[in-house]
XYZ file of C-alpha atoms in Angstrom:
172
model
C 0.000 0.000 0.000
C 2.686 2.578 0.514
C 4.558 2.122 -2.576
C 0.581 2.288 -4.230
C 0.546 6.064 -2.125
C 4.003 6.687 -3.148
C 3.580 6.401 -6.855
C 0.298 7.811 -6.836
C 1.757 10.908 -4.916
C 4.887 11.264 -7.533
C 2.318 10.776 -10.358
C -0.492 13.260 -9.431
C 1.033 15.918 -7.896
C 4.154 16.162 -9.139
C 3.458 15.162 -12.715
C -0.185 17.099 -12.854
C -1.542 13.925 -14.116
C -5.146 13.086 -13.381
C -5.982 11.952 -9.635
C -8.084 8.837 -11.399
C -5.840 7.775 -13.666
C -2.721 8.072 -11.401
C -4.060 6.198 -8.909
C -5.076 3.303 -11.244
C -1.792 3.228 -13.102
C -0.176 3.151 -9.745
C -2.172 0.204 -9.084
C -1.302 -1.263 -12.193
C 2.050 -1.359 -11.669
C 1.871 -2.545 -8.434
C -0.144 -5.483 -9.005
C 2.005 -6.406 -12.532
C 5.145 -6.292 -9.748
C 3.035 -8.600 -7.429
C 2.812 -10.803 -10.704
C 6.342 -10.673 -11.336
C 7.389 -12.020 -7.436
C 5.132 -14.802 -8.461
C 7.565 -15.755 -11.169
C 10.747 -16.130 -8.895
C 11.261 -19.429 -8.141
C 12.120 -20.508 -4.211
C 15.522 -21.300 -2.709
C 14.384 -24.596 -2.105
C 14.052 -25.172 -5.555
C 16.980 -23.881 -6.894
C 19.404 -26.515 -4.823
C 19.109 -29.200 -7.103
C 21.468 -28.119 -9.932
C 20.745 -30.645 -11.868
C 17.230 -30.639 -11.990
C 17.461 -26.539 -12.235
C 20.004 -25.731 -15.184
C 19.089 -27.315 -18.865
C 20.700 -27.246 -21.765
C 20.101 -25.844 -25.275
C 21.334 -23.831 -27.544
C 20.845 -19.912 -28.519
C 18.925 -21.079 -31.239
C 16.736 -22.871 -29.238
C 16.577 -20.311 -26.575
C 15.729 -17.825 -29.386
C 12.870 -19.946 -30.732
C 11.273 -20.818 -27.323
C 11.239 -17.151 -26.442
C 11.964 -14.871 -29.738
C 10.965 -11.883 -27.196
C 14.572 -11.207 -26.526
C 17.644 -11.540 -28.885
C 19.332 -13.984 -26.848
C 22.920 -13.726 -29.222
C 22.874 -9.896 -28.752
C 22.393 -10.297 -25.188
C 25.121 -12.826 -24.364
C 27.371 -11.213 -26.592
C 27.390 -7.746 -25.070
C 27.161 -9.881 -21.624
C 30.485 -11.727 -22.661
C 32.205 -8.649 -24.172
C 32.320 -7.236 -20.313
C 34.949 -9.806 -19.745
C 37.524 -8.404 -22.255
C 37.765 -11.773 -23.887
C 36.672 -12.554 -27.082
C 33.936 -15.040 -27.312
C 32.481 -15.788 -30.739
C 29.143 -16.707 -29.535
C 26.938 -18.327 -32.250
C 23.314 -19.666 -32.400
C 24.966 -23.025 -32.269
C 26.240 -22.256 -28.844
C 24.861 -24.589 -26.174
C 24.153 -22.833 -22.550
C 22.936 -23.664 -19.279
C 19.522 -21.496 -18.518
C 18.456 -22.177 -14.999
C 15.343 -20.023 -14.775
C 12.959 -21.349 -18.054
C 9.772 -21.609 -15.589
C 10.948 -17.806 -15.244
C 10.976 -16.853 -18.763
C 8.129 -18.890 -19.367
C 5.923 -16.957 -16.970
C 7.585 -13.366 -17.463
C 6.799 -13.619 -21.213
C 3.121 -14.615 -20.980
C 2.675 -12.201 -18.345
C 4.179 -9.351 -20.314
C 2.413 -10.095 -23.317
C -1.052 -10.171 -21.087
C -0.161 -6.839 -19.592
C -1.305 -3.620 -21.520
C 1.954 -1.412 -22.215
C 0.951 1.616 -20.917
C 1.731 -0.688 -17.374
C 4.831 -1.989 -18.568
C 6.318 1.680 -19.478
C 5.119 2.740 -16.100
C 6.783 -0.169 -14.411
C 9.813 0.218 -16.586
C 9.738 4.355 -15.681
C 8.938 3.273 -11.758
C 11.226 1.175 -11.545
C 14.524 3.364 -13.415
C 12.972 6.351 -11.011
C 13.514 4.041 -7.886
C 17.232 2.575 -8.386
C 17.974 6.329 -8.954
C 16.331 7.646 -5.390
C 19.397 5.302 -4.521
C 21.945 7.587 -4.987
C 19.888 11.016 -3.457
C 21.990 12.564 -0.350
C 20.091 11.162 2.456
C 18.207 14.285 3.648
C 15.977 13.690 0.513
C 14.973 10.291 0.772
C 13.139 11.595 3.514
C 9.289 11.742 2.201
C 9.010 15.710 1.985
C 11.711 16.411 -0.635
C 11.693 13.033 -2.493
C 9.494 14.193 -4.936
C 11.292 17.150 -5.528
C 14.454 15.022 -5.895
C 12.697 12.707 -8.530
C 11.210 15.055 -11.020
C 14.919 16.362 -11.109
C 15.981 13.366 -11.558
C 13.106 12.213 -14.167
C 13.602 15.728 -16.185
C 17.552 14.479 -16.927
C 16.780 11.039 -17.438
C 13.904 13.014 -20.580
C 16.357 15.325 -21.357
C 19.028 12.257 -21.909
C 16.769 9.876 -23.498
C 18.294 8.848 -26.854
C 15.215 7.029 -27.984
C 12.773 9.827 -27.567
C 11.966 12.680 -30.487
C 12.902 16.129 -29.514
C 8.390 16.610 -29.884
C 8.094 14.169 -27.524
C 10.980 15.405 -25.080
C 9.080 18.641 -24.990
C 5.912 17.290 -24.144
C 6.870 15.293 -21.410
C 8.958 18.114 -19.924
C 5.992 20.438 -19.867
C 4.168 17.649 -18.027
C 6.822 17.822 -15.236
């Protein structure tokens, strides 16, 4: 319930968006990360290596879940090490979380996308309240402290068109 407050706080009054919608994107979001836990799979579970970690390759991971370019994504994962892996689709890799990725995938394509950016926004807005000097984590100046830090994050944005830059800005 507080995080429900929180984001509907953030939402309406610092974002002028509409008390009625706020609150139920809020609510959204909330419940889609209530969802999400739902996916994680217990400890207890994850002891048995055996029975946990499967194997297959890229290609296969691609075509059980073609959501995510799995040979980009290892790639730039491997490239972090400073060696040189030539990853192919012919690669063959341990996943240990496919109950995961099968439930993460059919829950975000049952979830609308205006919820998904929100959680996506909610969630970038939260890891950087991380790194606010402690005086304004406390609940009076947070907000403050996140539409700062949402107007840079706009203002940085690669992805977004100058139009839409500009709109969003005005909003905040």
């Amino acid at each position: 319930m507080e995080k429900l407050q929180s984001m509907y706080m953030y939402t309406h009054l610092r974002l002028g968006a509409d008390p009625i919608t706020a609150f139920q994107d809020a609510k959204d979001v909330v419940d889609f990360e209530i969802k999400l836990a739902k996916a994680i799979v217990p400890r207890k579970e994850q002891t048995d290596k055996v029975k946990v970690f499967q194997k297959m390759t890229v290609a296969d991971l691609t075509d059980r879940f073609p959501q995510l370019d799995w040979l980009s994504f290892l790639r730039n994962q491997f490239s972090r090490t400073g060696e040189d892996y030539n990853i192919t689709m012919d690669e063959v890799v341990a996943i240990d979380a496919l109950k995961y990725y099968d439930y993460l995938f059919s829950l975000v394509n049952k979830t609308p996308t205006r919820t998904l950016l929100n959680y996506g926004m909610w969630r970038h807005v939260v890891f950087l309240s991380q790194f606010l000097a402690p005086d304004f984590r406390q609940v009076e100046n947070i907000t403050e402290s996140l539409l700062t830090a949402f107007k840079k994050m706009i203002k940085d944005a690669r992805w977004l068109s100058q139009a839409t830059k500009t709109v969003a800005l005005r909003k905040g």
